[in-house]
JSON list of C-alpha atoms in Angstrom, two decimals:
[
{"chain": "T", "resi": 1, "resn": "MET", "atom": "CA", "xyz": [0.00, 0.00, 0.00]},
{"chain": "T", "resi": 2, "resn": "SER", "atom": "CA", "xyz": [1.22, 3.48, -0.81]},
{"chain": "T", "resi": 3, "resn": "ARG", "atom": "CA", "xyz": [2.33, 5.58, 2.13]},
{"chain": "T", "resi": 4, "resn": "ALA", "atom": "CA", "xyz": [-0.14, 8.22, 0.95]},
{"chain": "T", "resi": 5, "resn": "PHE", "atom": "CA", "xyz": [-3.03, 5.99, 2.00]},
{"chain": "T", "resi": 6, "resn": "THR", "atom": "CA", "xyz": [-1.97, 5.35, 5.60]},
{"chain": "T", "resi": 7, "resn": "LYS", "atom": "CA", "xyz": [-2.85, 7.40, 8.62]},
{"chain": "T", "resi": 8, "resn": "GLU", "atom": "CA", "xyz": [0.04, 9.07, 10.37]},
{"chain": "T", "resi": 9, "resn": "ASP", "atom": "CA", "xyz": [-1.37, 7.79, 13.67]},
{"chain": "T", "resi": 10, "resn": "ASP", "atom": "CA", "xyz": [-0.88, 4.21, 12.48]},
{"chain": "T", "resi": 11, "resn": "VAL", "atom": "CA", "xyz": [2.91, 4.64, 12.50]},
{"chain": "T", "resi": 12, "resn": "GLN", "atom": "CA", "xyz": [4.22, 4.08, 16.01]},
{"chain": "T", "resi": 13, "resn": "ALA", "atom": "CA", "xyz": [7.29, 5.86, 17.24]},
{"chain": "T", "resi": 14, "resn": "PRO", "atom": "CA", "xyz": [9.91, 3.57, 18.75]},
{"chain": "T", "resi": 15, "resn": "THR", "atom": "CA", "xyz": [9.31, 2.82, 22.40]},
{"chain": "T", "resi": 16, "resn": "ILE", "atom": "CA", "xyz": [11.82, 4.50, 24.70]},
{"chain": "T", "resi": 17, "resn": "ILE", "atom": "CA", "xyz": [12.38, 2.86, 28.05]},
{"chain": "T", "resi": 18, "resn": "PRO", "atom": "CA", "xyz": [13.94, 5.20, 30.62]},
{"chain": "T", "resi": 19, "resn": "PRO", "atom": "CA", "xyz": [17.21, 3.62, 31.79]},
{"chain": "T", "resi": 20, "resn": "ARG", "atom": "CA", "xyz": [18.09, 3.06, 35.43]},
{"chain": "T", "resi": 21, "resn": "ALA", "atom": "CA", "xyz": [21.18, 4.82, 36.72]},
{"chain": "T", "resi": 22, "resn": "ALA", "atom": "CA", "xyz": [24.15, 2.83, 35.47]},
{"chain": "T", "resi": 23, "resn": "LEU", "atom": "CA", "xyz": [26.68, 1.24, 37.78]},
{"chain": "T", "resi": 24, "resn": "PRO", "atom": "CA", "xyz": [30.34, 1.74, 36.89]},
{"chain": "T", "resi": 25, "resn": "PRO", "atom": "CA", "xyz": [31.82, -1.28, 35.06]},
{"chain": "T", "resi": 26, "resn": "ASN", "atom": "CA", "xyz": [32.88, -4.19, 37.30]},
{"chain": "T", "resi": 27, "resn": "THR", "atom": "CA", "xyz": [31.28, -2.53, 40.33]},
{"chain": "T", "resi": 28, "resn": "PRO", "atom": "CA", "xyz": [29.21, -4.48, 42.87]},
{"chain": "T", "resi": 29, "resn": "ASN", "atom": "CA", "xyz": [25.62, -3.40, 43.28]},
{"chain": "T", "resi": 30, "resn": "TYR", "atom": "CA", "xyz": [25.69, -2.59, 47.00]},
{"chain": "T", "resi": 31, "resn": "VAL", "atom": "CA", "xyz": [22.36, -1.90, 48.68]},
{"chain": "T", "resi": 32, "resn": "THR", "atom": "CA", "xyz": [21.23, -1.65, 52.28]},
{"chain": "T", "resi": 33, "resn": "PRO", "atom": "CA", "xyz": [18.36, -3.87, 53.45]},
{"chain": "T", "resi": 34, "resn": "GLN", "atom": "CA", "xyz": [16.17, -0.73, 53.31]},
{"chain": "T", "resi": 35, "resn": "GLY", "atom": "CA", "xyz": [17.34, -0.01, 49.74]},
{"chain": "T", "resi": 36, "resn": "LEU", "atom": "CA", "xyz": [16.55, -3.56, 48.64]},
{"chain": "T", "resi": 37, "resn": "GLU", "atom": "CA", "xyz": [13.08, -3.27, 50.16]},
{"chain": "T", "resi": 38, "resn": "LEU", "atom": "CA", "xyz": [12.50, -0.02, 48.23]},
{"chain": "T", "resi": 39, "resn": "LEU", "atom": "CA", "xyz": [13.53, -1.76, 44.99]},
{"chain": "T", "resi": 40, "resn": "ARG", "atom": "CA", "xyz": [11.14, -4.63, 45.72]},
{"chain": "T", "resi": 41, "resn": "GLN", "atom": "CA", "xyz": [8.31, -2.18, 46.44]},
{"chain": "T", "resi": 42, "resn": "GLU", "atom": "CA", "xyz": [9.03, -0.41, 43.15]},
{"chain": "T", "resi": 43, "resn": "LEU", "atom": "CA", "xyz": [8.89, -3.77, 41.34]},
{"chain": "T", "resi": 44, "resn": "ALA", "atom": "CA", "xyz": [5.54, -4.64, 42.95]},
{"chain": "T", "resi": 45, "resn": "THR", "atom": "CA", "xyz": [4.16, -1.24, 41.92]},
{"chain": "T", "resi": 46, "resn": "LEU", "atom": "CA", "xyz": [5.33, -1.67, 38.32]},
{"chain": "T", "resi": 47, "resn": "GLU", "atom": "CA", "xyz": [3.86, -5.18, 38.15]},
{"chain": "T", "resi": 48, "resn": "ALA", "atom": "CA", "xyz": [0.50, -3.91, 39.46]},
{"chain": "T", "resi": 49, "resn": "GLU", "atom": "CA", "xyz": [0.51, -1.05, 36.93]},
{"chain": "T", "resi": 50, "resn": "ARG", "atom": "CA", "xyz": [1.37, -3.50, 34.13]},
{"chain": "T", "resi": 51, "resn": "THR", "atom": "CA", "xyz": [-1.56, -5.71, 35.16]},
{"chain": "T", "resi": 52, "resn": "GLN", "atom": "CA", "xyz": [-3.89, -2.71, 34.91]},
{"chain": "T", "resi": 53, "resn": "ALA", "atom": "CA", "xyz": [-2.45, -1.80, 31.50]},
{"chain": "T", "resi": 54, "resn": "GLU", "atom": "CA", "xyz": [-2.96, -5.37, 30.27]},
{"chain": "T", "resi": 55, "resn": "ALA", "atom": "CA", "xyz": [-6.63, -5.21, 31.23]},
{"chain": "T", "resi": 56, "resn": "ASN", "atom": "CA", "xyz": [-7.21, -1.89, 29.45]},
{"chain": "T", "resi": 57, "resn": "ARG", "atom": "CA", "xyz": [-8.46, -2.64, 25.92]},
{"chain": "T", "resi": 58, "resn": "ASP", "atom": "CA", "xyz": [-9.43, 0.94, 24.97]},
{"chain": "T", "resi": 59, "resn": "ASN", "atom": "CA", "xyz": [-6.56, 1.58, 22.55]},
{"chain": "T", "resi": 60, "resn": "ASP", "atom": "CA", "xyz": [-4.41, -1.32, 21.39]},
{"chain": "T", "resi": 61, "resn": "ALA", "atom": "CA", "xyz": [-1.59, 0.86, 20.07]},
{"chain": "T", "resi": 62, "resn": "ASP", "atom": "CA", "xyz": [-1.25, 2.74, 23.38]},
{"chain": "T", "resi": 63, "resn": "ARG", "atom": "CA", "xyz": [-1.63, -0.49, 25.31]},
{"chain": "T", "resi": 64, "resn": "THR", "atom": "CA", "xyz": [1.15, -2.18, 23.33]},
{"chain": "T", "resi": 65, "resn": "ARG", "atom": "CA", "xyz": [3.50, 0.77, 23.77]},
{"chain": "T", "resi": 66, "resn": "LEU", "atom": "CA", "xyz": [2.75, 1.03, 27.49]},
{"chain": "T", "resi": 67, "resn": "LEU", "atom": "CA", "xyz": [3.22, -2.70, 28.04]},
{"chain": "T", "resi": 68, "resn": "SER", "atom": "CA", "xyz": [6.60, -2.50, 26.25]},
{"chain": "T", "resi": 69, "resn": "VAL", "atom": "CA", "xyz": [7.69, 0.26, 28.64]},
{"chain": "T", "resi": 70, "resn": "TYR", "atom": "CA", "xyz": [6.49, -1.66, 31.70]},
{"chain": "T", "resi": 71, "resn": "ASN", "atom": "CA", "xyz": [8.14, -4.89, 30.54]},
{"chain": "T", "resi": 72, "resn": "GLY", "atom": "CA", "xyz": [11.44, -3.10, 29.90]},
{"chain": "T", "resi": 73, "resn": "ARG", "atom": "CA", "xyz": [11.41, -1.30, 33.24]},
{"chain": "T", "resi": 74, "resn": "ILE", "atom": "CA", "xyz": [10.48, -4.51, 35.08]},
{"chain": "T", "resi": 75, "resn": "SER", "atom": "CA", "xyz": [13.26, -6.39, 33.31]},
{"chain": "T", "resi": 76, "resn": "ASP", "atom": "CA", "xyz": [15.84, -3.72, 34.22]},
{"chain": "T", "resi": 77, "resn": "LEU", "atom": "CA", "xyz": [14.67, -3.61, 37.83]},
{"chain": "T", "resi": 78, "resn": "THR", "atom": "CA", "xyz": [14.61, -7.40, 38.14]},
{"chain": "T", "resi": 79, "resn": "SER", "atom": "CA", "xyz": [18.22, -7.51, 36.93]},
{"chain": "T", "resi": 80, "resn": "ARG", "atom": "CA", "xyz": [19.21, -4.80, 39.41]},
{"chain": "T", "resi": 81, "resn": "ILE", "atom": "CA", "xyz": [17.57, -6.71, 42.28]},
{"chain": "T", "resi": 82, "resn": "ALA", "atom": "CA", "xyz": [19.19, -9.98, 41.19]},
{"chain": "T", "resi": 83, "resn": "SER", "atom": "CA", "xyz": [22.65, -8.38, 41.24]},
{"chain": "T", "resi": 84, "resn": "ALA", "atom": "CA", "xyz": [22.14, -6.69, 44.63]},
{"chain": "T", "resi": 85, "resn": "LYS", "atom": "CA", "xyz": [24.75, -7.32, 47.30]},
{"chain": "T", "resi": 86, "resn": "VAL", "atom": "CA", "xyz": [23.10, -6.48, 50.60]},
{"chain": "T", "resi": 87, "resn": "VAL", "atom": "CA", "xyz": [25.31, -4.70, 53.13]},
{"chain": "T", "resi": 88, "resn": "ASP", "atom": "CA", "xyz": [23.73, -4.40, 56.55]},
{"chain": "T", "resi": 89, "resn": "PRO", "atom": "CA", "xyz": [24.98, -1.20, 58.21]},
{"chain": "T", "resi": 90, "resn": "LYS", "atom": "CA", "xyz": [24.65, -2.90, 61.60]},
{"chain": "T", "resi": 91, "resn": "THR", "atom": "CA", "xyz": [27.48, -5.29, 60.68]},
{"chain": "T", "resi": 92, "resn": "GLN", "atom": "CA", "xyz": [29.91, -2.53, 59.65]},
{"chain": "T", "resi": 93, "resn": "PRO", "atom": "CA", "xyz": [32.70, -1.35, 61.99]},
{"chain": "T", "resi": 94, "resn": "PRO", "atom": "CA", "xyz": [31.27, 1.50, 64.11]},
{"chain": "T", "resi": 95, "resn": "LYS", "atom": "CA", "xyz": [34.34, 3.74, 63.86]},
{"chain": "T", "resi": 96, "resn": "GLU", "atom": "CA", "xyz": [34.76, 3.50, 60.06]},
{"chain": "T", "resi": 97, "resn": "VAL", "atom": "CA", "xyz": [32.88, 5.24, 57.27]},
{"chain": "T", "resi": 98, "resn": "ARG", "atom": "CA", "xyz": [31.76, 2.54, 54.87]},
{"chain": "T", "resi": 99, "resn": "PHE", "atom": "CA", "xyz": [28.75, 1.80, 52.75]},
{"chain": "T", "resi": 100, "resn": "GLY", "atom": "CA", "xyz": [25.59, 2.26, 54.80]},
{"chain": "T", "resi": 101, "resn": "ALA", "atom": "CA", "xyz": [27.38, 4.01, 57.67]},
{"chain": "T", "resi": 102, "resn": "THR", "atom": "CA", "xyz": [25.79, 6.65, 59.83]},
{"chain": "T", "resi": 103, "resn": "VAL", "atom": "CA", "xyz": [28.06, 9.67, 60.07]},
{"chain": "T", "resi": 104, "resn": "THR", "atom": "CA", "xyz": [27.75, 12.52, 62.55]},
{"chain": "T", "resi": 105, "resn": "LEU", "atom": "CA", "xyz": [29.37, 15.82, 61.57]},
{"chain": "T", "resi": 106, "resn": "ARG", "atom": "CA", "xyz": [30.00, 18.62, 64.03]},
{"chain": "T", "resi": 107, "resn": "THR", "atom": "CA", "xyz": [31.09, 22.11, 63.09]},
{"chain": "T", "resi": 108, "resn": "GLN", "atom": "CA", "xyz": [33.38, 24.25, 65.20]},
{"chain": "T", "resi": 109, "resn": "SER", "atom": "CA", "xyz": [30.35, 26.20, 66.35]},
{"chain": "T", "resi": 110, "resn": "GLY", "atom": "CA", "xyz": [28.76, 23.01, 67.67]},
{"chain": "T", "resi": 111, "resn": "ALA", "atom": "CA", "xyz": [26.17, 22.45, 64.93]},
{"chain": "T", "resi": 112, "resn": "LYS", "atom": "CA", "xyz": [25.51, 18.78, 64.29]},
{"chain": "T", "resi": 113, "resn": "TRP", "atom": "CA", "xyz": [24.38, 16.88, 61.18]},
{"chain": "T", "resi": 114, "resn": "VAL", "atom": "CA", "xyz": [23.68, 13.18, 60.98]},
{"chain": "T", "resi": 115, "resn": "LEU", "atom": "CA", "xyz": [24.00, 11.41, 57.64]},
{"chain": "T", "resi": 116, "resn": "SER", "atom": "CA", "xyz": [22.57, 7.90, 57.53]},
{"chain": "T", "resi": 117, "resn": "GLU", "atom": "CA", "xyz": [20.94, 5.28, 55.34]},
{"chain": "T", "resi": 118, "resn": "SER", "atom": "CA", "xyz": [17.61, 6.88, 56.14]},
{"chain": "T", "resi": 119, "resn": "LEU", "atom": "CA", "xyz": [18.43, 9.58, 53.60]},
{"chain": "T", "resi": 120, "resn": "PRO", "atom": "CA", "xyz": [16.36, 8.67, 50.55]},
{"chain": "T", "resi": 121, "resn": "LEU", "atom": "CA", "xyz": [18.13, 7.24, 47.53]},
{"chain": "T", "resi": 122, "resn": "LEU", "atom": "CA", "xyz": [21.65, 8.34, 48.29]},
{"chain": "T", "resi": 123, "resn": "ALA", "atom": "CA", "xyz": [23.85, 6.35, 45.91]},
{"chain": "T", "resi": 124, "resn": "TRP", "atom": "CA", "xyz": [27.33, 5.37, 47.04]},
{"chain": "T", "resi": 125, "resn": "THR", "atom": "CA", "xyz": [28.58, 5.81, 43.46]},
{"chain": "T", "resi": 126, "resn": "LYS", "atom": "CA", "xyz": [27.86, 9.56, 43.54]},
{"chain": "T", "resi": 127, "resn": "PRO", "atom": "CA", "xyz": [30.82, 11.85, 44.11]},
{"chain": "T", "resi": 128, "resn": "PRO", "atom": "CA", "xyz": [30.66, 13.93, 47.31]}
]
């Protein structure tokens, strides 16, 4: 069929799946128990949203595109969870700053800040 006789809406743009933040090559995927739980909650949410998208039969083209995005995101997240190396901060030496450590900073004026794993989504691969 000639291109002149097709609707522009019938041509789907390629599906773009937003990538997860990349780990540096040959780097372990360290996570705290809390971080692993957050990843698992995210996976459960994506799976529930995918189930809803599967049930929606209003527009097959949108449904197919949306399911492709969900499947890609679920696949990426499943791989990230599978490669996770859990580091429990409670098992780390108390006087050393390591992954998952709680750090207390005091200024000369006496102000105090506490940095801990409770800070949301702080990646250990990020520069200070």
